[in-house]
Amino acid sequence: MKITIVDYKSGNISSVINSFKEVAKDKVNLEVTSDLNKIKSSDKIVLPGQGSFKSCVDALNKINGLADTLNDFTINKKKPLLGICVGLQMFADTGYEEIETKGLGWISGKVSKINNQNGKYKLPHIGWNQISIVKGSRIFKDIENNAHMYFVHSFEFIPKDKNVILATTDYSSNIVCAVEKENIFGTQFHPEKSDKIGLQIIDNFIKL
Amino acid sequence: MLKNRIIPCLDVKNGRVVKGINFVDLKDAGDPVEQAKIYSDGGADEICFLDITASNENRDTIYDVVKETSKKCFVPLTVGGGVRSVEDINKLLSCGADKVSINTAAVQNAEVVLESSKKFGSQCIVVAIDAKKNGNKWEVFTHGGRNNSEIDALEFSKKMENSGAGELLVTSMDRDGTQVGYDIDLMSKISSIVNIPVIASGGVGNLDHLVDGIKLGKASAVLAASIFHYGKYSVKEAKEYLDSKGIPVRI
C-alpha cells in the first residue's frame, strides 16, 4: 500500500511524518511529497495543515494542479483521505480566518472562530480534551468514548449536514472534532500528538 | 472538558540532560531522548526541553536531540533556549518540535514573535517570560535571567498576546529553584489579563504547589523540573493528586 502525506509547505509536518512512520513500520510505502503523479498513484492521502485557514489554502493553491489532483482523488476516484486540523477545516466551502477564503468544498459548511464567551474560554483551545463519539466509524475502531485527544486550534468546522459528524469535544460549545463523508475523514485534534490512542487512529486509517 | 496539563521540563546542555531522573533502570541517565520517553510513557501531557548550551559551536546538538525525541514521543514537544530568529524556529520545527519558546529575542524584538506566528501559526509560538518582583510590579529579565530589561511583565504579556504568541510560559525568578511554590500573584495577574493559556513555572516543591498554580494561579498548565527529576514524584502521582483535588487532568 502506498500512502502519501501531502507536503504543500503548510507548516510543520514532521510530527505527522514521524507518527505514520512509527505505525506503518515497513508495511506501508510512505511518501511525503507534493508531486502530482505520486499523489495520483497513492492508495491513501493524508492532508495535514497548520497555521491559518487562509495560509493553508494559499499554500495549496500555490502548487499548480494540486487542488485539482486532490479533488480527483477524493471526489472522482473516491480513495480515502485523512485531513488533520486545518487539513480537515479545508474540507469546508468557506473559512473566516483573516479574511473570507474559499475552501475545497468537499463537505459543505464553514469554519469560524470558536465563541470564547467574552474571554471565559482561552483561545487557542490548547491541550487534551475528551471526544464524545456520536457515530461509529472504522477510524474509531478500539477507541473508547471520552478518549483524550490533543487539540490546538482557535477555529472550528461547522458542517451543514450534521450526519457527517463522528465526534465532538466540549469547549465553550460542542465543537465538531471528527468527520466522515464516504471516503473523506478528518480530525480537528492531532492524532500524531495524542499518544498511543492517537496512533491507534492512524493505524485504523492505514488499515481501512 | 479541557484538562489542565502537567509538563515536565528537562534542561539540556551540549545534547545531554543536566538534572536527570534518578531511576535505577535507566541505561543512560544523561540521554534526553530516553528521559523524555519515560515522561511521555508516564502520562506527561507535553515535554519541554530547555537548551542551556552556552557555546555557539555546540548549539546544533539540540537539533539532533529534538529529531530523535520526536521519533519516539508522540505527545507535544516544546523546545526553548537560545532561540534568536525565525530561522532558528524553522529549524527546530522541522526537526520535530511542536512548539518553540522564545525568551530574550521576544523582548529585544517583538517582530520575531509577530513574524514567526504568522509564518508557522500561533499554536507553535510560546513566549517565555522570566519575571522578578520589584516593589509592587514585576520586571522582565533576559539572557537566562542575567539582564533586567525593566519592562513591566504584565504589559509585556499583553504585548506578546497581541503579537501572536499562542501561550505564555511564565517563570518567577524569585521562586525558581526555591521549591516554595509558584508566585501565585504573578500567575493569576497575567492569566487574568490575557486570553491565551498561561503555563506556570518556577518554584514547585510539592504537589500542592501544582494544585495552587492551577486553582489560585489560574494557569492552564503547570511546568516543573526538579520534583520529577529526582524521583520525588512521578507524573502519574502528580496527576492522581490533582484529580483528587478536583482538578481535571488526563488520566
Tab-separated table of C-alpha atoms in Angstrom:
chain	number	residue	atom	x	y	z
A	1	MET	CA	0.000	0.000	0.000
A	2	LYS	CA	1.134	3.490	-0.795
A	3	ILE	CA	0.204	6.390	1.465
A	4	THR	CA	1.170	9.955	0.671
A	5	ILE	CA	1.415	12.754	3.176
A	6	VAL	CA	0.861	15.882	1.142
A	7	ASP	CA	3.709	18.307	1.721
A	8	TYR	CA	2.448	21.651	0.473
A	9	LYS	CA	4.575	23.781	2.819
A	10	SER	CA	1.739	24.318	5.260
A	11	GLY	CA	3.995	24.484	8.292
A	12	ASN	CA	5.392	21.820	10.482
A	13	ILE	CA	4.534	18.287	9.378
A	14	SER	CA	7.422	16.344	10.914
A	15	SER	CA	5.238	15.022	13.731
A	16	VAL	CA	2.731	13.695	11.220
A	17	ILE	CA	5.524	12.003	9.288
A	18	ASN	CA	7.080	10.511	12.446
A	19	SER	CA	3.791	9.114	13.700
A	20	PHE	CA	2.913	7.480	10.389
A	21	LYS	CA	6.415	6.008	10.182
A	22	GLU	CA	6.031	4.635	13.693
A	23	VAL	CA	2.701	2.991	12.937
A	24	ALA	CA	3.346	1.920	9.353
A	25	LYS	CA	6.801	0.455	10.002
A	26	ASP	CA	7.677	-1.461	6.807
A	27	LYS	CA	4.139	-2.401	5.906
A	28	VAL	CA	3.417	0.793	4.014
A	29	ASN	CA	5.206	2.688	1.310
A	30	LEU	CA	5.098	6.170	2.794
A	31	GLU	CA	5.721	9.221	0.619
A	32	VAL	CA	5.972	12.830	1.701
A	33	THR	CA	5.553	14.943	-1.388
A	34	SER	CA	3.524	17.394	-3.435
A	35	ASP	CA	4.361	15.584	-6.668
A	36	LEU	CA	1.079	15.231	-8.526
A	37	ASN	CA	1.883	11.892	-10.173
A	38	LYS	CA	2.901	10.369	-6.862
A	39	ILE	CA	-0.316	11.610	-5.289
A	40	LYS	CA	-2.364	10.198	-8.150
A	41	SER	CA	-0.799	6.758	-7.781
A	42	SER	CA	-1.348	6.643	-3.995
A	43	ASP	CA	-3.894	4.443	-2.272
A	44	LYS	CA	-4.487	6.897	0.542
A	45	ILE	CA	-3.702	10.502	1.284
A	46	VAL	CA	-3.040	12.438	4.441
A	47	LEU	CA	-3.696	16.165	4.282
A	48	PRO	CA	-2.120	17.954	7.263
A	49	GLY	CA	-2.473	21.668	7.896
A	50	GLN	CA	-1.075	24.196	10.326
A	51	GLY	CA	-1.369	27.934	10.611
A	52	SER	CA	-4.418	29.774	9.348
A	53	PHE	CA	-7.135	28.556	7.006
A	54	LYS	CA	-6.089	31.206	4.517
A	55	SER	CA	-2.368	30.411	4.681
A	56	CYS	CA	-3.072	26.705	4.102
A	57	VAL	CA	-5.448	27.318	1.186
A	58	ASP	CA	-2.942	29.754	-0.315
A	59	ALA	CA	-0.099	27.259	0.079
A	60	LEU	CA	-2.183	24.547	-1.534
A	61	ASN	CA	-3.159	26.748	-4.471
A	62	LYS	CA	0.435	27.792	-4.979
A	63	ILE	CA	1.247	24.306	-6.224
A	64	ASN	CA	-0.101	24.121	-9.731
A	65	GLY	CA	-2.711	21.415	-10.166
A	66	LEU	CA	-2.619	20.199	-6.558
A	67	ALA	CA	-6.185	21.172	-5.673
A	68	ASP	CA	-7.490	19.523	-8.865
A	69	THR	CA	-5.476	16.381	-8.209
A	70	LEU	CA	-6.770	16.127	-4.644
A	71	ASN	CA	-10.274	16.761	-5.897
A	72	ASP	CA	-9.995	13.983	-8.449
A	73	PHE	CA	-8.515	11.623	-5.839
A	74	THR	CA	-11.297	12.116	-3.311
A	75	ILE	CA	-14.383	13.096	-5.289
A	76	ASN	CA	-13.972	11.101	-8.506
A	77	LYS	CA	-11.740	8.182	-7.506
A	78	LYS	CA	-13.274	8.006	-4.011
A	79	LYS	CA	-9.998	6.958	-2.417
A	80	PRO	CA	-9.514	7.512	1.345
A	81	LEU	CA	-8.163	10.823	2.592
A	82	LEU	CA	-7.476	11.930	6.150
A	83	GLY	CA	-7.398	15.655	6.917
A	84	ILE	CA	-5.781	16.773	10.166
A	85	CYS	CA	-6.500	20.102	11.901
A	86	VAL	CA	-6.590	22.779	9.179
A	87	GLY	CA	-6.436	19.847	6.750
A	88	LEU	CA	-9.932	18.973	7.967
A	89	GLN	CA	-11.054	22.596	8.053
A	90	MET	CA	-10.222	22.992	4.365
A	91	PHE	CA	-12.972	20.452	3.529
A	92	ALA	CA	-15.399	23.345	4.117
A	93	ASP	CA	-16.818	25.730	1.499
A	94	THR	CA	-15.585	28.826	3.285
A	95	GLY	CA	-13.218	29.830	6.065
A	96	TYR	CA	-13.357	33.065	8.019
A	97	GLU	CA	-9.828	33.242	9.454
A	98	GLU	CA	-8.079	36.509	8.498
A	99	ILE	CA	-10.461	37.073	5.576
A	100	GLU	CA	-13.204	35.084	3.887
A	101	THR	CA	-11.460	32.323	1.954
A	102	LYS	CA	-12.820	29.627	-0.308
A	103	GLY	CA	-12.089	26.074	0.856
A	104	LEU	CA	-12.084	22.774	-1.049
A	105	GLY	CA	-15.862	22.426	-0.689
A	106	TRP	CA	-15.848	18.658	-0.123
A	107	ILE	CA	-18.082	18.837	2.939
A	108	SER	CA	-20.499	21.719	2.890
A	109	GLY	CA	-20.068	24.112	5.789
A	110	LYS	CA	-17.981	26.915	7.204
A	111	VAL	CA	-15.005	27.436	9.503
A	112	SER	CA	-15.378	30.191	12.063
A	113	LYS	CA	-13.770	31.312	15.282
A	114	ILE	CA	-14.700	29.457	18.458
A	115	ASN	CA	-17.001	31.587	20.586
A	116	ASN	CA	-14.862	32.356	23.639
A	117	GLN	CA	-17.849	33.793	25.510
A	118	ASN	CA	-16.198	37.152	26.178
A	119	GLY	CA	-12.915	35.718	27.324
A	120	LYS	CA	-14.355	32.982	29.501
A	121	TYR	CA	-12.590	30.438	27.321
A	122	LYS	CA	-8.949	30.948	26.384
A	123	LEU	CA	-8.006	30.656	22.747
A	124	PRO	CA	-6.289	28.785	21.206
A	125	HIS	CA	-8.014	25.721	22.603
A	126	ILE	CA	-4.751	24.028	23.575
A	127	GLY	CA	-4.360	20.734	25.332
A	128	TRP	CA	-6.034	17.405	25.988
A	129	ASN	CA	-9.765	17.207	25.712
A	130	GLN	CA	-12.172	14.299	25.618
A	131	ILE	CA	-14.002	13.344	22.486
A	132	SER	CA	-17.624	12.386	22.561
A	133	ILE	CA	-18.234	9.859	19.831
A	134	VAL	CA	-21.632	10.426	18.223
A	135	LYS	CA	-21.322	7.901	15.432
A	136	GLY	CA	-19.293	4.763	14.979
A	137	SER	CA	-16.563	4.742	12.370
A	138	ARG	CA	-13.815	2.461	11.155
A	139	ILE	CA	-11.267	5.083	12.142
A	140	PHE	CA	-12.556	4.859	15.735
A	141	LYS	CA	-12.007	1.108	15.976
A	142	ASP	CA	-10.732	0.323	19.517
A	143	ILE	CA	-11.161	3.977	20.533
A	144	GLU	CA	-13.273	4.409	23.616
A	145	ASN	CA	-15.839	7.132	24.023
A	146	ASN	CA	-14.421	10.075	26.030
A	147	ALA	CA	-10.858	9.248	24.988
A	148	HIS	CA	-8.407	12.140	25.350
A	149	MET	CA	-7.004	13.790	22.254
A	150	TYR	CA	-4.604	16.683	21.808
A	151	PHE	CA	-6.055	19.888	20.369
A	152	VAL	CA	-4.538	23.159	19.189
A	153	HIS	CA	-6.886	25.473	17.320
A	154	SER	CA	-8.974	28.637	17.543
A	155	PHE	CA	-11.365	27.937	14.674
A	156	GLU	CA	-13.995	25.245	14.298
A	157	PHE	CA	-15.616	23.480	11.375
A	158	ILE	CA	-19.399	23.778	11.300
A	159	PRO	CA	-20.749	21.337	8.706
A	160	LYS	CA	-24.215	21.887	7.254
A	161	ASP	CA	-25.089	18.224	7.232
A	162	LYS	CA	-24.815	17.036	10.841
A	163	ASN	CA	-24.725	13.426	9.652
A	164	VAL	CA	-21.039	13.782	8.778
A	165	ILE	CA	-20.124	14.402	12.434
A	166	LEU	CA	-18.312	11.498	14.087
A	167	ALA	CA	-17.313	13.180	17.335
A	168	THR	CA	-17.490	16.448	19.223
A	169	THR	CA	-15.491	17.939	22.071
A	170	ASP	CA	-16.724	20.278	24.753
A	171	TYR	CA	-15.039	23.668	24.758
A	172	SER	CA	-17.394	26.611	25.020
A	173	SER	CA	-19.821	24.546	22.956
A	174	ASN	CA	-19.833	21.134	21.307
A	175	ILE	CA	-17.090	21.539	18.754
A	176	VAL	CA	-17.002	19.177	15.809
A	177	CYS	CA	-13.728	17.269	16.114
A	178	ALA	CA	-14.054	14.357	13.708
A	179	VAL	CA	-15.964	13.959	10.458
A	180	GLU	CA	-16.552	11.288	7.853
A	181	LYS	CA	-18.193	11.574	4.475
A	182	GLU	CA	-17.868	8.437	2.397
A	183	ASN	CA	-14.114	8.188	1.754
A	184	ILE	CA	-13.236	11.519	3.373
A	185	PHE	CA	-12.103	11.530	7.010
A	186	GLY	CA	-10.933	14.386	9.174
A	187	THR	CA	-9.878	15.121	12.733
A	188	GLN	CA	-9.623	18.545	14.322
A	189	PHE	CA	-7.384	17.081	17.014
A	190	HIS	CA	-3.878	15.839	16.325
A	191	PRO	CA	-3.739	12.037	16.333
A	192	GLU	CA	0.004	12.314	15.739
A	193	LYS	CA	0.380	14.069	19.112
A	194	SER	CA	-2.266	12.131	21.030
A	195	ASP	CA	-0.049	9.402	22.388
A	196	LYS	CA	-0.958	5.727	21.901
A	197	ILE	CA	-4.636	6.413	21.382
A	198	GLY	CA	-3.816	8.833	18.573
A	199	LEU	CA	-1.518	6.314	16.944
A	200	GLN	CA	-4.432	3.859	17.068
A	201	ILE	CA	-6.464	6.213	14.867
A	202	ILE	CA	-3.580	6.423	12.423
A	203	ASP	CA	-3.373	2.627	12.431
A	204	ASN	CA	-7.112	2.438	11.776
A	205	PHE	CA	-6.758	4.781	8.817
A	206	ILE	CA	-3.889	2.748	7.410
A	207	LYS	CA	-5.964	-0.428	7.742
A	208	LEU	CA	-9.114	0.997	6.118
B	1	MET	CA	-13.754	19.252	29.201
B	2	LEU	CA	-10.284	20.625	28.580
B	3	LYS	CA	-7.738	19.192	31.004
B	4	ASN	CA	-5.014	21.030	32.845
B	5	ARG	CA	-1.623	19.943	31.614
B	6	ILE	CA	1.425	18.750	33.505
B	7	ILE	CA	4.658	19.476	31.686
B	8	PRO	CA	7.978	18.091	32.911
B	9	CYS	CA	10.913	20.201	31.777
B	10	LEU	CA	14.384	18.868	31.035
B	11	ASP	CA	17.470	21.082	30.981
B	12	VAL	CA	19.712	20.037	28.132
B	13	LYS	CA	23.323	21.110	27.777
B	14	ASN	CA	25.516	20.075	24.844
B	15	GLY	CA	22.919	17.434	23.983
B	16	ARG	CA	22.865	15.905	27.479
B	17	VAL	CA	20.365	16.203	30.319
B	18	VAL	CA	21.802	18.216	33.159
B	19	LYS	CA	19.473	17.331	36.009
B	20	GLY	CA	18.030	13.972	35.123
B	21	ILE	CA	15.627	11.461	36.556
B	22	ASN	CA	17.337	9.210	39.068
B	23	PHE	CA	15.927	5.895	38.052
B	24	VAL	CA	17.949	2.789	38.643
B	25	ASP	CA	16.839	1.138	35.450
B	26	LEU	CA	17.976	3.997	33.262
B	27	LYS	CA	20.546	2.878	30.742
B	28	ASP	CA	21.926	6.331	30.217
B	29	ALA	CA	20.847	8.955	32.734
B	30	GLY	CA	22.095	11.766	30.539
B	31	ASP	CA	20.180	10.807	27.433
B	32	PRO	CA	17.378	13.327	26.859
B	33	VAL	CA	15.570	11.034	24.428
B	34	GLU	CA	15.305	8.242	26.979
B	35	GLN	CA	14.188	10.628	29.705
B	36	ALA	CA	11.543	12.228	27.506
B	37	LYS	CA	10.235	8.778	26.646
B	38	ILE	CA	9.933	7.898	30.350
B	39	TYR	CA	7.911	11.043	30.907
B	40	SER	CA	5.607	10.521	27.935
B	41	ASP	CA	5.048	6.862	28.853
B	42	GLY	CA	4.278	8.042	32.392
B	43	GLY	CA	1.483	10.302	31.222
B	44	ALA	CA	3.177	13.673	30.736
B	45	ASP	CA	0.884	15.885	28.694
B	46	GLU	CA	3.791	17.584	26.985
B	47	ILE	CA	7.557	17.520	27.187
B	48	CYS	CA	9.677	20.642	27.420
B	49	PHE	CA	13.378	20.885	26.613
B	50	LEU	CA	15.282	23.915	27.743
B	51	ASP	CA	18.592	24.139	25.918
B	52	ILE	CA	21.147	25.745	28.195
B	53	THR	CA	24.124	25.129	25.946
B	54	ALA	CA	26.360	28.112	26.422
B	55	SER	CA	28.699	27.944	23.470
B	56	ASN	CA	27.578	28.546	19.932
B	57	GLU	CA	29.578	25.703	18.440
B	58	ASN	CA	27.612	23.121	20.446
B	59	ARG	CA	24.231	24.653	19.780
B	60	ASP	CA	23.454	22.255	16.948
B	61	THR	CA	23.347	19.369	19.445
B	62	ILE	CA	19.770	20.314	20.368
B	63	TYR	CA	18.605	19.658	16.814
B	64	ASP	CA	19.702	16.027	16.979
B	65	VAL	CA	18.061	15.631	20.380
B	66	VAL	CA	14.774	17.017	19.033
B	67	LYS	CA	14.963	14.822	15.930
B	68	GLU	CA	15.437	11.644	17.934
B	69	THR	CA	12.876	12.529	20.587
B	70	SER	CA	10.157	13.302	18.070
B	71	LYS	CA	10.584	9.856	16.567
B	72	LYS	CA	9.831	8.249	19.922
B	73	CYS	CA	7.492	10.581	21.805
B	74	PHE	CA	4.022	11.175	20.455
B	75	VAL	CA	2.978	13.960	22.777
B	76	PRO	CA	3.721	17.636	22.092
B	77	LEU	CA	7.327	18.711	22.408
B	78	THR	CA	8.269	22.284	23.289
B	79	VAL	CA	11.835	23.453	22.847
B	80	GLY	CA	13.359	26.669	24.117
B	81	GLY	CA	16.685	28.248	24.951
B	82	GLY	CA	18.879	30.230	22.611
B	83	VAL	CA	16.153	30.797	20.042
B	84	ARG	CA	17.115	34.019	18.295
B	85	SER	CA	15.435	34.172	14.930
B	86	VAL	CA	12.655	32.962	12.684
B	87	GLU	CA	15.255	30.705	11.076
B	88	ASP	CA	16.071	29.089	14.467
B	89	ILE	CA	12.362	28.436	14.956
B	90	ASN	CA	12.065	26.966	11.491
B	91	LYS	CA	14.981	24.613	12.169
B	92	LEU	CA	13.558	23.368	15.469
B	93	LEU	CA	10.111	22.824	13.973
B	94	SER	CA	11.480	20.940	11.005
B	95	CYS	CA	13.443	18.709	13.399
B	96	GLY	CA	10.140	17.744	15.019
B	97	ALA	CA	9.490	20.281	17.782
B	98	ASP	CA	5.789	21.116	18.021
B	99	LYS	CA	6.278	24.430	19.766
B	100	VAL	CA	9.206	26.741	20.246
B	101	SER	CA	9.614	29.018	23.221
B	102	ILE	CA	11.201	32.404	22.740
B	103	ASN	CA	12.605	34.477	25.562
B	104	THR	CA	15.326	37.082	25.015
B	105	ALA	CA	14.598	37.532	21.319
B	106	ALA	CA	10.941	38.322	22.074
B	107	VAL	CA	11.950	41.068	24.490
B	108	GLN	CA	14.516	42.548	22.148
B	109	ASN	CA	12.363	42.386	19.077
B	110	ALA	CA	8.625	41.635	19.170
B	111	GLU	CA	8.768	41.308	15.367
B	112	VAL	CA	10.239	37.824	15.806
B	113	VAL	CA	7.017	36.775	17.561
B	114	LEU	CA	4.833	38.552	15.040
B	115	GLU	CA	6.639	37.159	12.035
B	116	SER	CA	7.011	33.594	13.327
B	117	SER	CA	3.398	33.316	14.461
B	118	LYS	CA	2.272	34.498	11.033
B	119	LYS	CA	4.596	32.086	9.311
B	120	PHE	CA	4.145	28.963	11.451
B	121	GLY	CA	0.902	29.710	13.295
B	122	SER	CA	0.347	30.949	16.845
B	123	GLN	CA	-0.093	27.369	18.038
B	124	CYS	CA	3.653	26.764	17.946
B	125	ILE	CA	4.870	30.056	19.395
B	126	VAL	CA	5.342	30.153	23.158
B	127	VAL	CA	6.776	33.294	24.737
B	128	ALA	CA	8.787	32.533	27.870
B	129	ILE	CA	8.695	35.366	30.374
B	130	ASP	CA	11.221	35.417	33.214
B	131	ALA	CA	9.839	37.860	35.773
B	132	LYS	CA	11.220	39.191	39.023
B	133	LYS	CA	9.382	41.237	41.578
B	134	ASN	CA	10.490	44.814	42.149
B	135	GLY	CA	8.302	46.740	44.583
B	136	ASN	CA	4.722	46.232	43.507
B	137	LYS	CA	5.470	45.203	39.950
B	138	TRP	CA	7.360	42.505	38.089
B	139	GLU	CA	10.168	43.155	35.642
B	140	VAL	CA	11.106	41.013	32.649
B	141	PHE	CA	14.611	39.571	32.603
B	142	THR	CA	16.500	38.261	29.587
B	143	HIS	CA	19.624	36.201	28.846
B	144	GLY	CA	18.719	33.397	31.228
B	145	GLY	CA	17.859	35.826	33.997
B	146	ARG	CA	21.067	37.859	33.834
B	147	ASN	CA	19.786	41.118	32.359
B	148	ASN	CA	16.957	43.255	33.630
B	149	SER	CA	15.019	44.801	30.737
B	150	GLU	CA	12.967	46.818	33.287
B	151	ILE	CA	9.925	46.085	31.142
B	152	ASP	CA	6.738	45.545	33.123
B	153	ALA	CA	5.827	41.858	32.949
B	154	LEU	CA	2.071	42.472	32.799
B	155	GLU	CA	2.330	44.961	29.951
B	156	PHE	CA	4.767	42.668	28.175
B	157	SER	CA	2.372	39.720	28.474
B	158	LYS	CA	-0.379	41.694	26.788
B	159	LYS	CA	2.007	42.854	24.094
B	160	MET	CA	3.101	39.281	23.368
B	161	GLU	CA	-0.509	38.134	23.111
B	162	ASN	CA	-1.150	40.915	20.606
B	163	SER	CA	1.996	39.944	18.702
B	164	GLY	CA	0.625	36.470	18.108
B	165	ALA	CA	2.008	34.313	20.935
B	166	GLY	CA	-0.097	31.172	21.367
B	167	GLU	CA	0.879	30.641	25.002
B	168	LEU	CA	2.900	32.305	27.734
B	169	LEU	CA	5.359	30.353	29.853
B	170	VAL	CA	5.713	32.475	32.975
B	171	THR	CA	8.629	31.813	35.323
B	172	SER	CA	9.019	33.578	38.614
B	173	MET	CA	12.724	34.161	39.081
B	174	ASP	CA	12.200	34.828	42.764
B	175	ARG	CA	10.781	31.350	43.177
B	176	ASP	CA	12.804	29.362	40.649
B	177	GLY	CA	14.837	26.686	42.435
B	178	THR	CA	13.420	27.548	45.880
B	179	GLN	CA	10.783	24.796	45.988
B	180	VAL	CA	8.430	27.065	47.975
B	181	GLY	CA	5.742	27.216	45.289
B	182	TYR	CA	4.799	29.334	42.284
B	183	ASP	CA	4.419	33.099	42.560
B	184	ILE	CA	0.626	32.838	42.596
B	185	ASP	CA	0.100	36.575	42.499
B	186	LEU	CA	2.139	36.892	39.297
B	187	MET	CA	0.477	33.906	37.618
B	188	SER	CA	-3.084	34.960	38.397
B	189	LYS	CA	-2.482	38.579	37.359
B	190	ILE	CA	-1.036	37.596	33.993
B	191	SER	CA	-3.622	34.886	33.453
B	192	SER	CA	-6.464	37.322	34.065
B	193	ILE	CA	-5.225	39.981	31.643
B	194	VAL	CA	-4.506	37.716	28.664
B	195	ASN	CA	-6.887	35.452	26.765
B	196	ILE	CA	-4.235	32.886	25.827
B	197	PRO	CA	-3.171	29.965	28.035
B	198	VAL	CA	-0.569	30.577	30.735
B	199	ILE	CA	1.917	27.902	31.807
B	200	ALA	CA	3.148	28.429	35.374
B	201	SER	CA	6.796	27.766	36.139
B	202	GLY	CA	9.362	28.249	38.887
B	203	GLY	CA	9.298	27.121	42.483
B	204	VAL	CA	7.470	23.811	42.638
B	205	GLY	CA	8.459	21.733	45.679
B	206	ASN	CA	5.427	19.549	46.240
B	207	LEU	CA	2.166	18.506	44.658
B	208	ASP	CA	0.089	21.120	46.476
B	209	HIS	CA	2.080	23.742	44.616
B	210	LEU	CA	0.800	22.317	41.343
B	211	VAL	CA	-2.758	22.492	42.690
B	212	ASP	CA	-2.234	26.117	43.733
B	213	GLY	CA	-0.775	27.042	40.341
B	214	ILE	CA	-3.973	25.908	38.667
B	215	LYS	CA	-6.595	26.792	41.265
B	216	LEU	CA	-5.191	30.081	42.533
B	217	GLY	CA	-2.754	30.995	39.770
B	218	LYS	CA	-5.388	30.262	37.085
B	219	ALA	CA	-2.730	28.572	34.948
B	220	SER	CA	-3.824	26.263	32.137
B	221	ALA	CA	-0.716	24.160	32.564
B	222	VAL	CA	1.969	23.642	35.177
B	223	LEU	CA	5.610	23.091	34.402
B	224	ALA	CA	8.040	21.532	36.834
B	225	ALA	CA	11.542	20.186	36.724
B	226	SER	CA	13.194	19.046	39.915
B	227	ILE	CA	10.240	17.360	41.649
B	228	PHE	CA	10.092	14.936	38.746
B	229	HIS	CA	13.801	14.584	38.054
B	230	TYR	CA	14.833	13.341	41.419
B	231	GLY	CA	12.038	10.820	41.550
B	232	LYS	CA	10.309	12.677	44.383
B	233	TYR	CA	7.055	12.285	42.498
B	234	SER	CA	6.141	10.635	39.241
B	235	VAL	CA	3.949	12.394	36.694
B	236	LYS	CA	1.306	9.741	37.412
B	237	GLU	CA	1.332	10.528	41.148
B	238	ALA	CA	1.051	14.216	40.389
B	239	LYS	CA	-1.949	13.640	38.163
B	240	GLU	CA	-3.693	11.405	40.667
B	241	TYR	CA	-3.171	14.028	43.339
B	242	LEU	CA	-4.573	16.800	41.156
B	243	ASP	CA	-7.506	14.599	40.293
B	244	SER	CA	-8.198	14.003	43.990
B	245	LYS	CA	-8.309	17.778	44.443
B	246	GLY	CA	-10.939	18.122	41.740
B	247	ILE	CA	-8.643	19.419	39.017
B	248	PRO	CA	-9.415	17.998	35.569
B	249	VAL	CA	-6.422	16.034	34.295
B	250	ARG	CA	-5.886	13.390	31.650
B	251	ILE	CA	-5.559	10.042	33.395
